[in-house]
Coordinates of C-alpha atoms in Angstrom, one line a residue:
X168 CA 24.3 14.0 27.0
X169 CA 24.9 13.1 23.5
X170 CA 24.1 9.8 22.9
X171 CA 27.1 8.2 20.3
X172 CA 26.9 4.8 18.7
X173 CA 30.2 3.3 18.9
X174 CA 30.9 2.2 15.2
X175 CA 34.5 0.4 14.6
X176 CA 35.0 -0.1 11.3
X177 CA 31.9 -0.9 9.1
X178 CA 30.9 -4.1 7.9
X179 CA 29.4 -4.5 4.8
X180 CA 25.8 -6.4 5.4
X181 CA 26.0 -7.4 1.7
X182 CA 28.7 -9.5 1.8
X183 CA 28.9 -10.2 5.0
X184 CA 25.2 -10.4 6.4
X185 CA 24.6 -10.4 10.4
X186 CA 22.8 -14.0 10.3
X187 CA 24.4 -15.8 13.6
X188 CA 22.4 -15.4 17.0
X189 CA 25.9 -13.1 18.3
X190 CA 24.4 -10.7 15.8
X191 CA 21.3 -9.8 17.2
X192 CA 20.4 -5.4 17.0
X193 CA 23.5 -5.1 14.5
X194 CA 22.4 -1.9 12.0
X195 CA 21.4 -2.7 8.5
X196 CA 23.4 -1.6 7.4
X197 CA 26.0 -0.8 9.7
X198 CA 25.1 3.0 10.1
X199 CA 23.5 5.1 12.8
X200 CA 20.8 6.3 10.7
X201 CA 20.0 2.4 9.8
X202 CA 16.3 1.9 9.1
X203 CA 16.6 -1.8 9.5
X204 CA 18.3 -4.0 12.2
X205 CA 18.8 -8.1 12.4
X206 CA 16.9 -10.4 14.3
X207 CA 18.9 -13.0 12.6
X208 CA 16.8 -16.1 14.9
X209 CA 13.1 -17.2 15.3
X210 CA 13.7 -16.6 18.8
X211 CA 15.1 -12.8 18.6
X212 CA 11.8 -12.1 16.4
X213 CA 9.3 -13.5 19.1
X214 CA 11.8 -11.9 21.8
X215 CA 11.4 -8.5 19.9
X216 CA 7.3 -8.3 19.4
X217 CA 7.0 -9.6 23.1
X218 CA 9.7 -6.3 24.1
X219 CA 12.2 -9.2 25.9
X220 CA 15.0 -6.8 27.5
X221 CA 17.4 -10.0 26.1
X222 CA 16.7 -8.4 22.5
X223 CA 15.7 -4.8 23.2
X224 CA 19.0 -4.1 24.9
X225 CA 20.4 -5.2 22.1
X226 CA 18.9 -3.0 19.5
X227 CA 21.6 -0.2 18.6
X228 CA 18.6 0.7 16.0
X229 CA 15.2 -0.4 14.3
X230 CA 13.3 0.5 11.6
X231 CA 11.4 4.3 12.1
X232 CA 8.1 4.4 13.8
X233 CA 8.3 0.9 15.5
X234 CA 11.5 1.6 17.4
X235 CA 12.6 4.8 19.2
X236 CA 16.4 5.8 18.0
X237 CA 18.5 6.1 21.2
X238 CA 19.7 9.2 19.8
X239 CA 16.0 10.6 19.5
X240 CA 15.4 8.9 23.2
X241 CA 18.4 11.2 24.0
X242 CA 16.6 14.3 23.2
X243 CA 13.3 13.6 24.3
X244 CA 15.2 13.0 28.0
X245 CA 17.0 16.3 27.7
X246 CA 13.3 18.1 26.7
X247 CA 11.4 16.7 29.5
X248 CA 14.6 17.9 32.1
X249 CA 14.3 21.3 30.8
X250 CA 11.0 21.6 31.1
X251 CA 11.7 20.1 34.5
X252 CA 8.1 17.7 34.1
X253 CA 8.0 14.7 36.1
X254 CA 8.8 11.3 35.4
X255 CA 4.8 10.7 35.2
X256 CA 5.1 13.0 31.6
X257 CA 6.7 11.5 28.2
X258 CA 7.4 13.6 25.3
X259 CA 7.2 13.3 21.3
X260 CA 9.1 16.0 19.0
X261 CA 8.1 17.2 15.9
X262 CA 10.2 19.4 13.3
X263 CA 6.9 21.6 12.3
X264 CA 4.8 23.4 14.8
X265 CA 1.4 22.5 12.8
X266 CA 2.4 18.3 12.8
X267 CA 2.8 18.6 16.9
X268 CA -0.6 20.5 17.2
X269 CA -2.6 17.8 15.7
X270 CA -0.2 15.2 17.6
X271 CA -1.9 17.4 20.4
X272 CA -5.7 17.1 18.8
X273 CA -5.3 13.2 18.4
X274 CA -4.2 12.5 21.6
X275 CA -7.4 14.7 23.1
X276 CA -10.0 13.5 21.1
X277 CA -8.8 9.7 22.4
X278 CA -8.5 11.0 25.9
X279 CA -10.2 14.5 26.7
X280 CA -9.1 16.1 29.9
X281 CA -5.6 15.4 30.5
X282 CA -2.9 18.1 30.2
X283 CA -1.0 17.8 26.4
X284 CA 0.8 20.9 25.6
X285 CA 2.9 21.8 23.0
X286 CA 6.3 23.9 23.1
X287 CA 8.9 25.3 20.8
X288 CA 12.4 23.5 21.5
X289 CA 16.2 24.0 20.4
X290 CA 15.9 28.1 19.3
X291 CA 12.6 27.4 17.4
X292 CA 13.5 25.0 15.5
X293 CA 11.5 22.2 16.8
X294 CA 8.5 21.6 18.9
X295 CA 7.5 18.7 21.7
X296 CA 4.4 17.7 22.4
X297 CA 4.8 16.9 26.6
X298 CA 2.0 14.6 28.1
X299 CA 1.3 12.4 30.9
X300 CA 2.2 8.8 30.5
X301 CA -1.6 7.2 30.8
X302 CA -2.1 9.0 27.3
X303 CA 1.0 7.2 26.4
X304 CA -0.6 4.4 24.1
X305 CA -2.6 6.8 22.0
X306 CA 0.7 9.3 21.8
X307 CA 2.9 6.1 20.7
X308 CA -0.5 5.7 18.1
X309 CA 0.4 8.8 16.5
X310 CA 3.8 9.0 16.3
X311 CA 3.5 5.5 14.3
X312 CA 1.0 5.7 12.4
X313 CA 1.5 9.3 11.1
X314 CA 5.4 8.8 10.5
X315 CA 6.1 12.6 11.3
X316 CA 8.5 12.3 13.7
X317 CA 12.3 13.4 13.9
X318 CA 15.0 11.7 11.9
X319 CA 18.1 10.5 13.2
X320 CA 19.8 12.9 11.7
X321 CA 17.8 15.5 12.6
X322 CA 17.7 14.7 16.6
X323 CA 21.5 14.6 16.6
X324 CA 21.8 17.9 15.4
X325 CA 19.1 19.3 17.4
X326 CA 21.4 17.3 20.6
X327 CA 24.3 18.6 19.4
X328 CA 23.1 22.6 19.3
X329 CA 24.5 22.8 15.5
X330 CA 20.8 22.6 13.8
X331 CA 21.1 24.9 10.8
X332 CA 19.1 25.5 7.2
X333 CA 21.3 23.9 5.1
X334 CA 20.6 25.6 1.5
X335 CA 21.8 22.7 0.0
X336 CA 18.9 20.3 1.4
X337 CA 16.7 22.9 -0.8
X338 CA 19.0 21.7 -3.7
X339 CA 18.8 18.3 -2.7
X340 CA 14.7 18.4 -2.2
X341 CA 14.3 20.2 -5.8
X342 CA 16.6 17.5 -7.1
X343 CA 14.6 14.4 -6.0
X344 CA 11.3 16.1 -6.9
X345 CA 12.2 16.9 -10.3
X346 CA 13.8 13.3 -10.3
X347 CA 10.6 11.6 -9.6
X348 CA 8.8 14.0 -12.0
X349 CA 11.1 12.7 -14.6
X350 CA 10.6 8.8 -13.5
X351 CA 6.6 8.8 -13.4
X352 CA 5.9 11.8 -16.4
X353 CA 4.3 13.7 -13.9
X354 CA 4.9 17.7 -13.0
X355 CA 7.5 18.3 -10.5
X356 CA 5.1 21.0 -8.9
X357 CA 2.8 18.1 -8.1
X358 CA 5.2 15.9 -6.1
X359 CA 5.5 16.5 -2.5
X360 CA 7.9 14.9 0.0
X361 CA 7.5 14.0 3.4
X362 CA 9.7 12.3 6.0
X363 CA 8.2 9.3 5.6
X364 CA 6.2 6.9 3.5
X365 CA 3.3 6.8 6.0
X366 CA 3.2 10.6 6.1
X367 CA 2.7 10.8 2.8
X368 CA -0.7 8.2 2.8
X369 CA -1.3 10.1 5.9
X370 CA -1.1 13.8 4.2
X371 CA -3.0 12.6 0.9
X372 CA -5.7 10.5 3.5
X373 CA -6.2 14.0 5.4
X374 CA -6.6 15.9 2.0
X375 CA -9.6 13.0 1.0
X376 CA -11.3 13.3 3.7
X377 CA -11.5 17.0 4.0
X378 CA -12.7 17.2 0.5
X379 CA -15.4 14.6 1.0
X380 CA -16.1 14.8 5.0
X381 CA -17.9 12.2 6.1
X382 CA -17.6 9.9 3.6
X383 CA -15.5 6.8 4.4
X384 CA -12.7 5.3 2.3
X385 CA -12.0 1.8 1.0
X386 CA -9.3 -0.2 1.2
X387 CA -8.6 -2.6 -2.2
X388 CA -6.8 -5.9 -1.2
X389 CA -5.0 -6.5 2.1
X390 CA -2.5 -3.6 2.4
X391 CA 0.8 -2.8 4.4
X392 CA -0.2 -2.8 8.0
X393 CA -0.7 1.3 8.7
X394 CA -2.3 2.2 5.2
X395 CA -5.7 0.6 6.8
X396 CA -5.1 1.6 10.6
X397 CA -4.8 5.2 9.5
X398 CA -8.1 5.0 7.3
X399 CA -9.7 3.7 10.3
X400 CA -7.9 6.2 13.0
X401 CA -8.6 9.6 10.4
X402 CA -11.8 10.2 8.9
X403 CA -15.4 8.3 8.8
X404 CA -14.5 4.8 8.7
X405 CA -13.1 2.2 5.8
X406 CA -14.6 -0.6 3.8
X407 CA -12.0 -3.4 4.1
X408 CA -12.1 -5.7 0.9
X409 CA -9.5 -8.1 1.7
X410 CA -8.8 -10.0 -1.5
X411 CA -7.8 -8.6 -5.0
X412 CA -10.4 -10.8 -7.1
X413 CA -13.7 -10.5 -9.1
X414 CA -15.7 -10.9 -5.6
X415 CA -14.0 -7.6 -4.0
X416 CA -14.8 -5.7 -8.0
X417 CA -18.5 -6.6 -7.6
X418 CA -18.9 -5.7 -3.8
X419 CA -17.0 -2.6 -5.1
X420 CA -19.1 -2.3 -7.6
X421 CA -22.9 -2.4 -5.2
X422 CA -21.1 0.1 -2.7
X423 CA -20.8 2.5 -5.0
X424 CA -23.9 2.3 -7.2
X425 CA -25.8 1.8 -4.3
X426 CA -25.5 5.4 -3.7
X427 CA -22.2 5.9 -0.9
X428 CA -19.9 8.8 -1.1
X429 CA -16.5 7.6 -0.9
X430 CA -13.8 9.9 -0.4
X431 CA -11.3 7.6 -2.4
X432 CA -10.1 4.3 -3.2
X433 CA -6.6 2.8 -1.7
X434 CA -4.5 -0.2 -3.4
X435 CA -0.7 -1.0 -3.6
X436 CA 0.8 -2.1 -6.9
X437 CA 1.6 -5.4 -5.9
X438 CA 0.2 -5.8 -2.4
X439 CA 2.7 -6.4 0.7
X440 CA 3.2 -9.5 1.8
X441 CA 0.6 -10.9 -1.0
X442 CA 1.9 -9.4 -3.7
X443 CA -1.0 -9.1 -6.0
X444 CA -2.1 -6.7 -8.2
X445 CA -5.3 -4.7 -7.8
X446 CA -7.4 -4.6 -11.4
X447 CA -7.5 -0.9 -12.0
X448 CA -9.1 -0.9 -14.9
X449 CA -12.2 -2.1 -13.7
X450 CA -11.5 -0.2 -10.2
X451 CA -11.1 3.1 -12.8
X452 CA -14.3 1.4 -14.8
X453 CA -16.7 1.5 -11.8
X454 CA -15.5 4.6 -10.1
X455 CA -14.6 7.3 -12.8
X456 CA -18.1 8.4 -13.3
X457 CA -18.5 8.9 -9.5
X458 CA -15.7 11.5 -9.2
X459 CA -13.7 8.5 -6.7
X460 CA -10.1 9.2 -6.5
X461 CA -7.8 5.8 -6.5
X462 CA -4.3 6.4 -4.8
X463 CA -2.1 3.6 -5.3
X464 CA 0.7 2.9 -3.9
X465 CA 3.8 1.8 -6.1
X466 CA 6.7 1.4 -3.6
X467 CA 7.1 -2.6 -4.3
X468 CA 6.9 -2.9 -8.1
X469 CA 8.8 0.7 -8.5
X470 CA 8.2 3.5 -11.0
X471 CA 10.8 1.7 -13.0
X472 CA 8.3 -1.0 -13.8
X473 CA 4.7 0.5 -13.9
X474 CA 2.9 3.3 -14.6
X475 CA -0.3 4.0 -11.9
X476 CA -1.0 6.9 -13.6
X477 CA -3.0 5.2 -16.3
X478 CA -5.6 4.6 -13.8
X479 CA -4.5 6.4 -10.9
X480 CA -5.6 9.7 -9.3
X481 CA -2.7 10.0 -6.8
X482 CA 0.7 7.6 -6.1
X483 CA 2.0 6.8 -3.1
X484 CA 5.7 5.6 -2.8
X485 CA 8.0 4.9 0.2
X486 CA 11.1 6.6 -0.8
X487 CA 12.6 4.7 2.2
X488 CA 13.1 1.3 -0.2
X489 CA 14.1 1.2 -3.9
X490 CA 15.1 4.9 -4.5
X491 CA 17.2 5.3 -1.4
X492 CA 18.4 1.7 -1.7
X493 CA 21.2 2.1 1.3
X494 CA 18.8 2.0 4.2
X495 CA 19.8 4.6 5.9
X496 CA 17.0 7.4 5.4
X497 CA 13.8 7.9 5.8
X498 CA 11.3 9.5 3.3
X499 CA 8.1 9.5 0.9
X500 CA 6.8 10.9 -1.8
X501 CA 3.0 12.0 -3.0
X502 CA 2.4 12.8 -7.0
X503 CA -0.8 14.2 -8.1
X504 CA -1.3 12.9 -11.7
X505 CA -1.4 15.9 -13.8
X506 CA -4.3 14.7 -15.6
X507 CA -6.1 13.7 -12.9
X508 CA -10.0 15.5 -12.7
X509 CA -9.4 15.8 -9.0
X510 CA -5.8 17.5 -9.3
X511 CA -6.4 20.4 -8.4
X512 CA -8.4 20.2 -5.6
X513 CA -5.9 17.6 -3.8
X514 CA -3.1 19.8 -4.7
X515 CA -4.7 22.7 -3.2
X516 CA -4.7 20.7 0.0
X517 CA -1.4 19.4 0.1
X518 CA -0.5 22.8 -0.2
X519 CA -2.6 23.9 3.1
X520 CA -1.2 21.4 5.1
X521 CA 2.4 22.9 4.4
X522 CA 4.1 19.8 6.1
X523 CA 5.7 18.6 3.0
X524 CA 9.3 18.4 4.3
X525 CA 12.8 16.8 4.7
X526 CA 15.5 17.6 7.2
X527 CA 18.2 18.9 4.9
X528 CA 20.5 16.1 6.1
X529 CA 18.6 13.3 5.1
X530 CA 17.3 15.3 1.5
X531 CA 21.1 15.4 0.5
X532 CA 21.5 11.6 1.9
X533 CA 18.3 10.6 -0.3
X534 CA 19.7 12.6 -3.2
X535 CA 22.5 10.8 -3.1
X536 CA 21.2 7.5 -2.7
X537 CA 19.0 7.5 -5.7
X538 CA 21.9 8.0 -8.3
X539 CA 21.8 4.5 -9.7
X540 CA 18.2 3.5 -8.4
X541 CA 17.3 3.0 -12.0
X542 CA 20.3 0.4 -12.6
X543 CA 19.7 -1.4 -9.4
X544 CA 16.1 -2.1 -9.7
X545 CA 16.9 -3.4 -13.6
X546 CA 19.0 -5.8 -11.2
X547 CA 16.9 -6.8 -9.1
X548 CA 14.3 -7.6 -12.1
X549 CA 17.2 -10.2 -13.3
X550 CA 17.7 -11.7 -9.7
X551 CA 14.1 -12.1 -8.0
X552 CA 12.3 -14.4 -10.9
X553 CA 15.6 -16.7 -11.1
X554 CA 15.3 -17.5 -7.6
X555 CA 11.8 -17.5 -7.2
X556 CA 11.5 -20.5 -9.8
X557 CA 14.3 -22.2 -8.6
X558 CA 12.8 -22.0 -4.9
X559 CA 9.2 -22.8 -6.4
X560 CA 10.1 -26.4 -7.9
X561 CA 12.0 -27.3 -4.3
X562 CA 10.1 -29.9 -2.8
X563 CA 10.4 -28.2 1.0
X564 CA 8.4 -25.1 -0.6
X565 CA 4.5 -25.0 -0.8
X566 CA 3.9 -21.4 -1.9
X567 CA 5.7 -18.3 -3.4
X568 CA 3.9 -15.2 -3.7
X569 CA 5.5 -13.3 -6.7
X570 CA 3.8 -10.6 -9.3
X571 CA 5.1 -12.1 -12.5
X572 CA 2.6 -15.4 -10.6
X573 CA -0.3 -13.4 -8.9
X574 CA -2.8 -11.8 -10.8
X575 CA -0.4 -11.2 -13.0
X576 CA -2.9 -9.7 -15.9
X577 CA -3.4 -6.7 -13.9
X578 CA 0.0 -6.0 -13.0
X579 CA 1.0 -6.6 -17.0
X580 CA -2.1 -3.8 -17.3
X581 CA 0.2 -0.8 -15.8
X582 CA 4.1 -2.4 -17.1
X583 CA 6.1 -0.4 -18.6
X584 CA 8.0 -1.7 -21.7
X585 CA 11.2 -3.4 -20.3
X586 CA 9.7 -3.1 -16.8
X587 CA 10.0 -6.4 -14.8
X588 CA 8.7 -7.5 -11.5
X589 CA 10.7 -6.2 -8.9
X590 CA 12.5 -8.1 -6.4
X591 CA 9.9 -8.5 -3.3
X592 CA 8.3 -12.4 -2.9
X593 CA 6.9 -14.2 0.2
X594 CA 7.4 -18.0 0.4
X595 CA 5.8 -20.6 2.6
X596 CA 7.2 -24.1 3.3
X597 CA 5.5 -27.3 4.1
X598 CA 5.1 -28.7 7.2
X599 CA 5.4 -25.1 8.3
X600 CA 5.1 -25.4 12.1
X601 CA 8.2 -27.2 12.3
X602 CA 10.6 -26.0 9.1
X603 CA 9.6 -22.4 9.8
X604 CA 12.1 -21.8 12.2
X605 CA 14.4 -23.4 11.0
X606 CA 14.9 -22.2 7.5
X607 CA 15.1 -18.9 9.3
X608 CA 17.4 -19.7 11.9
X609 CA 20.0 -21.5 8.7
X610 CA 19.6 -18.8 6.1
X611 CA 22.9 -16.9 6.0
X612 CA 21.3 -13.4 5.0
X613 CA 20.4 -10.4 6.7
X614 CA 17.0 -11.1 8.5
X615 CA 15.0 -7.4 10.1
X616 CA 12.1 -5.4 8.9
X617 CA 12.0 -3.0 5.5
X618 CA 12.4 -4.1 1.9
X619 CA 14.2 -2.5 -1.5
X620 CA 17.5 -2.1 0.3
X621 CA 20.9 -3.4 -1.7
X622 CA 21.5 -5.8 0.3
X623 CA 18.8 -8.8 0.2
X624 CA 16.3 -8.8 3.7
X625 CA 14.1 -11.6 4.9
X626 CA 11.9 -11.2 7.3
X627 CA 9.2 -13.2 9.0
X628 CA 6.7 -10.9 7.6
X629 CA 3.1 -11.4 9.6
X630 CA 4.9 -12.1 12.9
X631 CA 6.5 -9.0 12.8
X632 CA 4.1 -6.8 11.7
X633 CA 0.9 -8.7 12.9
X634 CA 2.1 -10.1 15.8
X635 CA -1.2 -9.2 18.1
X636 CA -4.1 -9.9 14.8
X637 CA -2.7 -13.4 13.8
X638 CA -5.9 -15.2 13.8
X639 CA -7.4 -11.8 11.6
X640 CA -4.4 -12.0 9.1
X641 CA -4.7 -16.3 8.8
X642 CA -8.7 -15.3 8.4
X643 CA -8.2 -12.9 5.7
X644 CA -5.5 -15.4 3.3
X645 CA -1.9 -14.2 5.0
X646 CA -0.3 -17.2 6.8
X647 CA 1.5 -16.7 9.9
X648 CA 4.1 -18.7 8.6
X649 CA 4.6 -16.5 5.7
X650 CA 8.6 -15.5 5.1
X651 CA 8.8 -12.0 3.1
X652 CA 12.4 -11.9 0.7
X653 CA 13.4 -8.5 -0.5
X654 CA 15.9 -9.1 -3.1
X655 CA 18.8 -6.6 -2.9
X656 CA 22.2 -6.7 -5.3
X657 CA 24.2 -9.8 -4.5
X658 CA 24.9 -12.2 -7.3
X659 CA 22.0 -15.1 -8.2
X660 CA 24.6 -17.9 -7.4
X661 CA 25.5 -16.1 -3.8
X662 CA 22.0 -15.9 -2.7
X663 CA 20.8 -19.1 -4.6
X664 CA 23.6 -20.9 -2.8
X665 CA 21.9 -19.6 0.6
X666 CA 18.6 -19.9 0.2
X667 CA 19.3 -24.2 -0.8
X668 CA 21.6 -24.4 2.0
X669 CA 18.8 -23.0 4.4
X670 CA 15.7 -25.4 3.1
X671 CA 18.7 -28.2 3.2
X672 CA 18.5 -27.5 6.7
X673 CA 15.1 -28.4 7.3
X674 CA 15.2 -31.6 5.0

């Protein structure tokens, strides 16, 4: 059975954000293929990281690779009936036969000896990897981590027997790769998309370590939650320097001199939640003569602001955020600096992998999305400072996190002339055991996961993404307490408004 969301007419999140405790698993925005969904209370956040049927049945979505689309539940039920495997088996389905083989591979080389077979589905054109559920964990592990999995929009073709080459997601793919060519002065030949930010870290980790096996890699700075879980799950291991500061460049520095291969360097440009910028001149400084690539990841401070490509070998970017701005696809992008010494070589095994690919659907959604993603980040430049002072000289507020305020010297390194500093900041308040909750539970915005949409998102970041490493996240600088504020498109005086009536709240 086809699995239908039951959308009336749809609200605009923007205007009229989801905050009230009624509003619990509403889309953001109201779509089926929403990649974020409110958890508009303290409570509903706890109630989600501890899986509370109260919230989970609530959930008509969630963001990709932390919750399962009902639609994609759908199909994985219908799979596993054809097949006509036990309720002891689960599925996961893949659009490319080579991304559900080494689904297949992971899962064995966690837990040798258990059946995991994988099987074309739906004509052909997609393929499930069928295992027993005490392998479950580690399948789960992959299908997270790796961000391969179906879209929405793909599964509910697939369910509805009408999956078909569109030519015009060929258009669409062309389009966005020549568009990012174009944004970052890089080759369109040397950008490669993939149906998710993580898959792309994932596709350019697996080409580092295969042309440097056995070397491990290291992480710069505390990252998103996944970039250092996959460097740890793929590969030989990662050197975890957890602060962007002189201290991390000098144990940077002995690694490296002492003799270590490393097959390449990771930072993000500003960090998430932290939002500090790595020094890539001295990371470029220490490393160029050793043949290290850096990959950096750009998604929070945009193309539109920096350039990595004066120090870095490879970007990174979730096309998820700024560039699709709706929220309602799912995709990221790889670019090989053209002038990079190691170009070629990476490039060559992007290529091998072949799993550079977007469901035609979602290409011409993206496509569409990214029309004005140059105007709306110039927006958002305008918005995020004004409220970010305005919020820092509040007397309820002990620390804001923002780029144009941390390490800002480094991030000035790679701006581009008229850039700004994007709209992403994290804020702490005093007394934040007791005025946590509270801000959160009074601010009249849309509160779930993801960042860069057009409509402004608050989340509490470390709870939702750290929930079970709190004490390692408070030990390595990021407070539990820590709220995460993606600025989207609404007017400074409609969001100043909320955020003063929300710390009013806690006064």
């Amino acid at each position: 059975m086809v699995y239908k969301l039951a959308f009336e007419k749809k609200r605009n999140v923007s205007e009229h954000p989801p905050f009230r405790e009624e509003d619990v698993g509403h889309p953001l925005p109201d779509s089926e293929y929403a990649v974020s969904v409110s958890l508009p209370t303290w409570d509903s956040v706890i109630g989600y990281e501890e899986s509370q049927d109260s919230v989970l049945e609530k959930l008509k979505t969630g963001y990709p690779r932390f919750f399962l689309s009902p639609i994609i539940k759908s199909l994985e039920n219908r799979v596993l009936s054809e097949f006509n495997v036990s309720e002891d088996f689960g599925c996961l389905i893949f659009n490319l036969e080579s991304v559900a083989v080494r689904c297949r591979e992971f899962i064995l080389n966690r837990h040798d000896g258990w059946e995991v077979v994988v099987k074309p589905i739906c004509q052909g054109n997609a393929f499930t990897v069928i295992f027993p559920k005490q392998v479950q964990d580690v399948a789960k592990k992959f299908w997270r981590f790796f961000g391969e999995g179906l879209s929405v929009r793909c599964a509910k073709s697939l369910l509805a027997e009408n999956y078909k080459d569109d030519p015009r997601g060929n258009d669409a793919l062309l389009a966005i790769k020549n568009r990012i060519a174009e944004d970052t002065g890089q080759r369109a030949e040397d950008v490669y998309i993939y149906p998710s930010g993580m898959a792309a870290v994932s596709a350019v980790h697996r080409a580092l370590t295969h042309i440097t096996p056995g070397a491990r890699s290291i992480q710069f700075d505390f990252p998103y939650v996944d970039v250092l879980k996959i460097q740890k799950e793929i590969g030989s291991g990662v050197v975890f320097l957890p602060a962007a500061d002189e201290q991390s460049i000098s144990r940077l520095d002995d690694i490296v001199n002492n003799g270590e291969k490393i097959c390449g360097i990771y930072c993000e440009l500003p960090s998430n939640p932290l939002l500090r910028s790595a020094d890539l001149n001295s990371i470029k400084r220490i490393t160029g003569s050793f043949n290290i690539p850096v990959v950096v990841d750009d998604t929070v401070a945009t193309n539109v602001n920096v350039d990595v490509f004066k120090y870095a070998d490879v970007a990174t970017t979730s096309l998820t955020k700024y560039y699709s701005g709706v929220g309602d696809v799912i995709a990221g992008a790889v670019i090989v600096n053209r002038e990079s010494q190691h170009r070629d070589k990476i490039v060559s095994q992007l290529k091998t992998q072949n799993d550079s690919t977007l469901y035609a659907e979602d290409a011409i959604a993206l496509n569409n999305n990214m029309m004005d993603y140059r105007e709306r980040v110039l927006r958002v430049n305008q918005t995020a400072p004004r409220l970010v002072d305005l919020l820092n000289n509040h007397h309820s507020v002990s620390k804001i996190w923002y780029p144009k305020y941390e390490t800002r010297t480094h991030y000035d390194a790679v701006k581009r002339e008229g850039g700004g500093y994007s709209g992403l900041f994290s804020i702490e308040l005093k007394n934040p055991e007791k005025t946590t909750s509270q801000f959160y539970n009074a601010l009249q915005l849309c509160k779930g996961p993801s960042l860069g949409a057009n409509f402004t998102l608050v989340c509490p970041y470390t709870i939702l993404a750290h929930y079970d490493e709190l004490h390692w996240c408070e030990e390595n600088g990021v407070s539990k307490w820590l709220i995460r504020v993606s600025v989207g498109q609404e007017s400074y005086d409609f969001l100043s408004q909320r955020f003063l009536d929300a710390l009013a709240a806690v006064d």
